Amino acid sequence: GLFILHLIYFFWLIGWARRDERRMAADFESFTRDLKHRSILERGLPLSDQIEAFLADIQDVLDDPAKQADREALWQRMKILDEERRYLQSQAFETSYNLCRTMIEAYPMAGILGTILAIGAALQDGQKTGDAATTVSSIVLYFGNSIWSTFAGLFAAITLMFLNGLVETRFHRLAENRQHVRETITRAKREMSLARGGL
């Protein structure tokens, strides 16, 4: 039951990450729409690559003071992009993912615990009867059943480790994108404010 819930939680995290990536990509597409020179993105390009391309376009404008028209367009679009949006606040997502990843290690231990409890129960049954043959028979019976506990724990851990391996790079990339977005927007706000203050 816990394994099924854990699996559902992993897929929920994947949906959460994809939703945040879509929102960032859509906002940055809108943000760079008025720039004269902007990246031409291939159809089907991963969202994280789209975000990186949009950020590169913004940095090109910030690095070149001669692009005054593009700087003005960026300033106007700055009102659209809000640095405090929820999908840029990564603590809740990262905490959820770390918890989900760490709990994978609990399944093999739970399987071993089930085996130990089964053997303990067999020994207790044997002590009640006082017959050595009955004790050995109970241990063999309980141990055979307890192997399935270990199997279930290992199966759950291996399956979730495989799933984690598939999504880990994407989740780390999302965290890097968020950090890159924060840094770029902070720099844009600072430079635009200084430029307009000097006018």
PDB file of C-alpha atoms in Angstrom:
ATOM      1  CA  GLY A   1       0.000   0.000   0.000  1.00  0.00           C
ATOM      2  CA  LEU A   2       2.795   2.438   0.878  1.00  0.00           C
ATOM      3  CA  PHE A   3       4.575   1.554  -2.345  1.00  0.00           C
ATOM      4  CA  ILE A   4       1.486   2.448  -4.403  1.00  0.00           C
ATOM      5  CA  LEU A   5       1.113   5.760  -2.535  1.00  0.00           C
ATOM      6  CA  HIS A   6       4.816   6.464  -3.039  1.00  0.00           C
ATOM      7  CA  LEU A   7       4.489   5.763  -6.759  1.00  0.00           C
ATOM      8  CA  ILE A   8       1.484   8.102  -7.036  1.00  0.00           C
ATOM      9  CA  TYR A   9       3.432  10.783  -5.149  1.00  0.00           C
ATOM     10  CA  PHE A  10       6.326  10.487  -7.603  1.00  0.00           C
ATOM     11  CA  PHE A  11       3.983  10.978 -10.554  1.00  0.00           C
ATOM     12  CA  TRP A  12       2.393  13.943  -8.765  1.00  0.00           C
ATOM     13  CA  LEU A  13       5.876  15.507  -8.401  1.00  0.00           C
ATOM     14  CA  ILE A  14       6.497  14.954 -12.117  1.00  0.00           C
ATOM     15  CA  GLY A  15       3.246  16.796 -12.900  1.00  0.00           C
ATOM     16  CA  TRP A  16       4.186  19.599 -10.489  1.00  0.00           C
ATOM     17  CA  ALA A  17       7.596  20.042 -12.165  1.00  0.00           C
ATOM     18  CA  ARG A  18       6.091  20.017 -15.660  1.00  0.00           C
ATOM     19  CA  ARG A  19       3.460  22.597 -14.674  1.00  0.00           C
ATOM     20  CA  ASP A  20       6.136  24.939 -13.276  1.00  0.00           C
ATOM     21  CA  GLU A  21       8.299  24.515 -16.372  1.00  0.00           C
ATOM     22  CA  ARG A  22       5.343  25.320 -18.633  1.00  0.00           C
ATOM     23  CA  ARG A  23       4.513  28.447 -16.648  1.00  0.00           C
ATOM     24  CA  MET A  24       8.115  29.680 -16.727  1.00  0.00           C
ATOM     25  CA  ALA A  25       8.475  28.964 -20.448  1.00  0.00           C
ATOM     26  CA  ALA A  26       5.174  30.740 -21.233  1.00  0.00           C
ATOM     27  CA  ASP A  27       6.094  33.792 -19.159  1.00  0.00           C
ATOM     28  CA  PHE A  28       9.536  34.085 -20.725  1.00  0.00           C
ATOM     29  CA  GLU A  29       8.130  33.637 -24.224  1.00  0.00           C
ATOM     30  CA  SER A  30       5.835  36.559 -23.458  1.00  0.00           C
ATOM     31  CA  PHE A  31       8.701  38.423 -21.808  1.00  0.00           C
ATOM     32  CA  THR A  32      11.008  38.242 -24.863  1.00  0.00           C
ATOM     33  CA  ARG A  33       8.297  38.603 -27.524  1.00  0.00           C
ATOM     34  CA  ASP A  34       9.133  42.258 -28.325  1.00  0.00           C
ATOM     35  CA  LEU A  35      12.908  41.743 -28.655  1.00  0.00           C
ATOM     36  CA  LYS A  36      14.269  42.297 -32.165  1.00  0.00           C
ATOM     37  CA  HIS A  37      16.843  39.529 -31.898  1.00  0.00           C
ATOM     38  CA  ARG A  38      15.620  36.492 -30.071  1.00  0.00           C
ATOM     39  CA  SER A  39      16.229  32.755 -30.262  1.00  0.00           C
ATOM     40  CA  ILE A  40      14.261  30.752 -32.804  1.00  0.00           C
ATOM     41  CA  LEU A  41      13.221  27.630 -30.949  1.00  0.00           C
ATOM     42  CA  GLU A  42      12.566  24.288 -32.588  1.00  0.00           C
ATOM     43  CA  ARG A  43       9.173  22.745 -32.122  1.00  0.00           C
ATOM     44  CA  GLY A  44       9.194  20.134 -29.363  1.00  0.00           C
ATOM     45  CA  LEU A  45      12.309  21.545 -27.658  1.00  0.00           C
ATOM     46  CA  PRO A  46      12.381  20.550 -23.941  1.00  0.00           C
ATOM     47  CA  LEU A  47      10.916  23.241 -21.690  1.00  0.00           C
ATOM     48  CA  SER A  48      14.148  23.606 -19.693  1.00  0.00           C
ATOM     49  CA  ASP A  49      16.049  24.322 -22.939  1.00  0.00           C
ATOM     50  CA  GLN A  50      13.400  26.876 -23.928  1.00  0.00           C
ATOM     51  CA  ILE A  51      13.816  28.621 -20.577  1.00  0.00           C
ATOM     52  CA  GLU A  52      17.616  28.694 -21.015  1.00  0.00           C
ATOM     53  CA  ALA A  53      17.200  30.193 -24.512  1.00  0.00           C
ATOM     54  CA  PHE A  54      14.852  32.914 -23.222  1.00  0.00           C
ATOM     55  CA  LEU A  55      17.266  33.762 -20.401  1.00  0.00           C
ATOM     56  CA  ALA A  56      20.160  33.931 -22.885  1.00  0.00           C
ATOM     57  CA  ASP A  57      18.141  36.426 -24.979  1.00  0.00           C
ATOM     58  CA  ILE A  58      17.578  38.610 -21.919  1.00  0.00           C
ATOM     59  CA  GLN A  59      21.245  38.475 -20.942  1.00  0.00           C
ATOM     60  CA  ASP A  60      22.270  39.465 -24.469  1.00  0.00           C
ATOM     61  CA  VAL A  61      20.175  42.614 -24.124  1.00  0.00           C
ATOM     62  CA  LEU A  62      21.588  43.354 -20.665  1.00  0.00           C
ATOM     63  CA  ASP A  63      25.171  42.811 -21.866  1.00  0.00           C
ATOM     64  CA  ASP A  64      24.807  45.218 -24.822  1.00  0.00           C
ATOM     65  CA  PRO A  65      24.037  48.829 -23.769  1.00  0.00           C
ATOM     66  CA  ALA A  66      23.534  49.760 -27.444  1.00  0.00           C
ATOM     67  CA  LYS A  67      20.268  47.794 -27.578  1.00  0.00           C
ATOM     68  CA  GLN A  68      18.255  50.644 -26.107  1.00  0.00           C
ATOM     69  CA  ALA A  69      14.984  49.708 -27.833  1.00  0.00           C
ATOM     70  CA  ASP A  70      15.231  46.145 -26.544  1.00  0.00           C
ATOM     71  CA  ARG A  71      16.049  47.443 -23.066  1.00  0.00           C
ATOM     72  CA  GLU A  72      12.933  49.589 -23.146  1.00  0.00           C
ATOM     73  CA  ALA A  73      10.869  46.595 -24.275  1.00  0.00           C
ATOM     74  CA  LEU A  74      12.319  44.583 -21.408  1.00  0.00           C
ATOM     75  CA  TRP A  75      11.425  47.290 -18.945  1.00  0.00           C
ATOM     76  CA  GLN A  76       7.831  47.311 -20.180  1.00  0.00           C
ATOM     77  CA  ARG A  77       7.660  43.512 -19.981  1.00  0.00           C
ATOM     78  CA  MET A  78       9.185  43.529 -16.496  1.00  0.00           C
ATOM     79  CA  LYS A  79       5.734  44.313 -15.154  1.00  0.00           C
ATOM     80  CA  ILE A  80       4.463  41.030 -16.599  1.00  0.00           C
ATOM     81  CA  LEU A  81       7.075  38.802 -14.991  1.00  0.00           C
ATOM     82  CA  ASP A  82       6.869  38.769 -11.232  1.00  0.00           C
ATOM     83  CA  GLU A  83       9.936  37.436  -9.415  1.00  0.00           C
ATOM     84  CA  GLU A  84       7.797  36.350  -6.469  1.00  0.00           C
ATOM     85  CA  ARG A  85       5.582  33.919  -8.364  1.00  0.00           C
ATOM     86  CA  ARG A  86       4.971  30.621  -6.603  1.00  0.00           C
ATOM     87  CA  TYR A  87       6.700  28.420  -9.160  1.00  0.00           C
ATOM     88  CA  LEU A  88       9.959  30.268  -8.450  1.00  0.00           C
ATOM     89  CA  GLN A  89       9.694  29.348  -4.768  1.00  0.00           C
ATOM     90  CA  SER A  90      11.387  25.978  -4.834  1.00  0.00           C
ATOM     91  CA  GLN A  91      11.588  25.022  -1.144  1.00  0.00           C
ATOM     92  CA  ALA A  92       8.276  23.122  -1.033  1.00  0.00           C
ATOM     93  CA  PHE A  93       9.048  21.170  -4.206  1.00  0.00           C
ATOM     94  CA  GLU A  94      12.630  20.357  -3.213  1.00  0.00           C
ATOM     95  CA  THR A  95      11.575  19.271   0.286  1.00  0.00           C
ATOM     96  CA  SER A  96       8.854  17.023  -1.165  1.00  0.00           C
ATOM     97  CA  TYR A  97      11.275  15.473  -3.649  1.00  0.00           C
ATOM     98  CA  ASN A  98      13.983  14.905  -1.007  1.00  0.00           C
ATOM     99  CA  LEU A  99      11.432  13.191   1.247  1.00  0.00           C
ATOM    100  CA  CYS A 100      10.171  11.054  -1.633  1.00  0.00           C
ATOM    101  CA  ARG A 101      13.729  10.063  -2.621  1.00  0.00           C
ATOM    102  CA  THR A 102      14.900   9.366   0.944  1.00  0.00           C
ATOM    103  CA  MET A 103      11.913   7.141   1.741  1.00  0.00           C
ATOM    104  CA  ILE A 104      12.998   4.706  -1.010  1.00  0.00           C
ATOM    105  CA  GLU A 105      15.657   3.436   1.405  1.00  0.00           C
ATOM    106  CA  ALA A 106      12.981   2.432   3.924  1.00  0.00           C
ATOM    107  CA  TYR A 107      11.514  -0.374   1.804  1.00  0.00           C
ATOM    108  CA  PRO A 108      14.403  -2.893   2.039  1.00  0.00           C
ATOM    109  CA  MET A 109      14.639  -2.226   5.781  1.00  0.00           C
ATOM    110  CA  ALA A 110      10.884  -2.772   6.134  1.00  0.00           C
ATOM    111  CA  GLY A 111      11.232  -6.068   4.253  1.00  0.00           C
ATOM    112  CA  ILE A 112      14.024  -7.236   6.568  1.00  0.00           C
ATOM    113  CA  LEU A 113      11.999  -6.124   9.583  1.00  0.00           C
ATOM    114  CA  GLY A 114       9.097  -8.260   8.344  1.00  0.00           C
ATOM    115  CA  THR A 115      11.430 -11.258   8.067  1.00  0.00           C
ATOM    116  CA  ILE A 116      12.765 -10.752  11.594  1.00  0.00           C
ATOM    117  CA  LEU A 117       9.248 -10.391  13.025  1.00  0.00           C
ATOM    118  CA  ALA A 118       8.140 -13.587  11.275  1.00  0.00           C
ATOM    119  CA  ILE A 119      11.097 -15.554  12.672  1.00  0.00           C
ATOM    120  CA  GLY A 120      10.447 -14.078  16.131  1.00  0.00           C
ATOM    121  CA  ALA A 121       6.808 -15.155  15.915  1.00  0.00           C
ATOM    122  CA  ALA A 122       7.916 -18.670  14.933  1.00  0.00           C
ATOM    123  CA  LEU A 123      10.263 -18.876  17.916  1.00  0.00           C
ATOM    124  CA  GLN A 124       7.489 -17.764  20.255  1.00  0.00           C
ATOM    125  CA  ASP A 125       5.162 -20.422  18.877  1.00  0.00           C
ATOM    126  CA  GLY A 126       7.880 -23.022  19.432  1.00  0.00           C
ATOM    127  CA  GLN A 127       8.385 -21.962  23.038  1.00  0.00           C
ATOM    128  CA  LYS A 128       4.685 -22.425  23.758  1.00  0.00           C
ATOM    129  CA  THR A 129       4.702 -26.057  22.630  1.00  0.00           C
ATOM    130  CA  GLY A 130       8.158 -26.910  23.986  1.00  0.00           C
ATOM    131  CA  ASP A 131       8.672 -29.414  21.162  1.00  0.00           C
ATOM    132  CA  ALA A 132      11.901 -28.914  19.164  1.00  0.00           C
ATOM    133  CA  ALA A 133      10.475 -30.498  16.020  1.00  0.00           C
ATOM    134  CA  THR A 134       7.425 -28.209  16.156  1.00  0.00           C
ATOM    135  CA  THR A 135       9.705 -25.183  16.702  1.00  0.00           C
ATOM    136  CA  VAL A 136      11.825 -26.043  13.649  1.00  0.00           C
ATOM    137  CA  SER A 137       8.698 -26.679  11.588  1.00  0.00           C
ATOM    138  CA  SER A 138       7.228 -23.300  12.643  1.00  0.00           C
ATOM    139  CA  ILE A 139      10.471 -21.475  11.836  1.00  0.00           C
ATOM    140  CA  VAL A 140      10.596 -23.033   8.360  1.00  0.00           C
ATOM    141  CA  LEU A 141       6.932 -22.195   7.739  1.00  0.00           C
ATOM    142  CA  TYR A 142       7.195 -18.601   8.972  1.00  0.00           C
ATOM    143  CA  PHE A 143      10.545 -18.070   7.233  1.00  0.00           C
ATOM    144  CA  GLY A 144       9.075 -19.193   3.910  1.00  0.00           C
ATOM    145  CA  ASN A 145       6.274 -16.661   4.294  1.00  0.00           C
ATOM    146  CA  SER A 146       8.638 -13.926   5.489  1.00  0.00           C
ATOM    147  CA  ILE A 147      10.754 -14.186   2.313  1.00  0.00           C
ATOM    148  CA  TRP A 148       7.863 -12.511   0.494  1.00  0.00           C
ATOM    149  CA  SER A 149       8.180  -9.551   2.866  1.00  0.00           C
ATOM    150  CA  THR A 150      11.825  -9.106   1.869  1.00  0.00           C
ATOM    151  CA  PHE A 151      10.934  -9.581  -1.800  1.00  0.00           C
ATOM    152  CA  ALA A 152       8.206  -6.923  -1.594  1.00  0.00           C
ATOM    153  CA  GLY A 153      10.598  -4.451   0.065  1.00  0.00           C
ATOM    154  CA  LEU A 154      13.334  -5.020  -2.507  1.00  0.00           C
ATOM    155  CA  PHE A 155      10.897  -4.892  -5.432  1.00  0.00           C
ATOM    156  CA  ALA A 156       9.460  -1.565  -4.215  1.00  0.00           C
ATOM    157  CA  ALA A 157      12.930  -0.082  -3.675  1.00  0.00           C
ATOM    158  CA  ILE A 158      14.266  -1.178  -7.072  1.00  0.00           C
ATOM    159  CA  THR A 159      11.193   0.098  -8.917  1.00  0.00           C
ATOM    160  CA  LEU A 160      11.291   3.477  -7.152  1.00  0.00           C
ATOM    161  CA  MET A 161      15.065   3.795  -7.621  1.00  0.00           C
ATOM    162  CA  PHE A 162      14.588   3.254 -11.357  1.00  0.00           C
ATOM    163  CA  LEU A 163      11.822   5.876 -11.457  1.00  0.00           C
ATOM    164  CA  ASN A 164      13.965   8.283  -9.427  1.00  0.00           C
ATOM    165  CA  GLY A 165      16.827   7.787 -11.879  1.00  0.00           C
ATOM    166  CA  LEU A 166      14.511   8.817 -14.729  1.00  0.00           C
ATOM    167  CA  VAL A 167      13.323  12.050 -13.078  1.00  0.00           C
ATOM    168  CA  GLU A 168      16.309  13.144 -10.954  1.00  0.00           C
ATOM    169  CA  THR A 169      18.101  15.015 -13.769  1.00  0.00           C
ATOM    170  CA  ARG A 170      14.906  16.803 -14.735  1.00  0.00           C
ATOM    171  CA  PHE A 171      14.194  17.888 -11.159  1.00  0.00           C
ATOM    172  CA  HIS A 172      17.750  19.155 -10.685  1.00  0.00           C
ATOM    173  CA  ARG A 173      17.489  21.019 -13.989  1.00  0.00           C
ATOM    174  CA  LEU A 174      14.277  22.662 -12.792  1.00  0.00           C
ATOM    175  CA  ALA A 175      16.040  23.823  -9.600  1.00  0.00           C
ATOM    176  CA  GLU A 176      18.902  25.240 -11.703  1.00  0.00           C
ATOM    177  CA  ASN A 177      16.413  26.996 -14.002  1.00  0.00           C
ATOM    178  CA  ARG A 178      14.679  28.589 -11.041  1.00  0.00           C
ATOM    179  CA  GLN A 179      17.990  29.840  -9.658  1.00  0.00           C
ATOM    180  CA  HIS A 180      19.016  31.141 -13.085  1.00  0.00           C
ATOM    181  CA  VAL A 181      15.662  32.915 -13.488  1.00  0.00           C
ATOM    182  CA  ARG A 182      15.995  34.605 -10.090  1.00  0.00           C
ATOM    183  CA  GLU A 183      19.519  35.801 -10.851  1.00  0.00           C
ATOM    184  CA  THR A 184      18.596  37.074 -14.325  1.00  0.00           C
ATOM    185  CA  ILE A 185      15.471  38.896 -13.159  1.00  0.00           C
ATOM    186  CA  THR A 186      17.338  40.454 -10.234  1.00  0.00           C
ATOM    187  CA  ARG A 187      20.067  41.666 -12.579  1.00  0.00           C
ATOM    188  CA  ALA A 188      17.512  42.964 -15.110  1.00  0.00           C
ATOM    189  CA  LYS A 189      15.606  44.896 -12.439  1.00  0.00           C
ATOM    190  CA  ARG A 190      18.809  46.365 -11.045  1.00  0.00           C
ATOM    191  CA  GLU A 191      20.229  47.434 -14.412  1.00  0.00           C
ATOM    192  CA  MET A 192      16.931  48.739 -15.749  1.00  0.00           C
ATOM    193  CA  SER A 193      16.334  50.743 -12.584  1.00  0.00           C
ATOM    194  CA  LEU A 194      19.839  52.241 -12.743  1.00  0.00           C
ATOM    195  CA  ALA A 195      19.476  53.039 -16.451  1.00  0.00           C
ATOM    196  CA  ARG A 196      16.128  54.736 -15.969  1.00  0.00           C
ATOM    197  CA  GLY A 197      17.392  56.546 -12.895  1.00  0.00           C
ATOM    198  CA  GLY A 198      20.217  57.987 -14.934  1.00  0.00           C
ATOM    199  CA  LEU A 199      17.873  59.381 -17.580  1.00  0.00           C
TER     200      LEU A 199
END
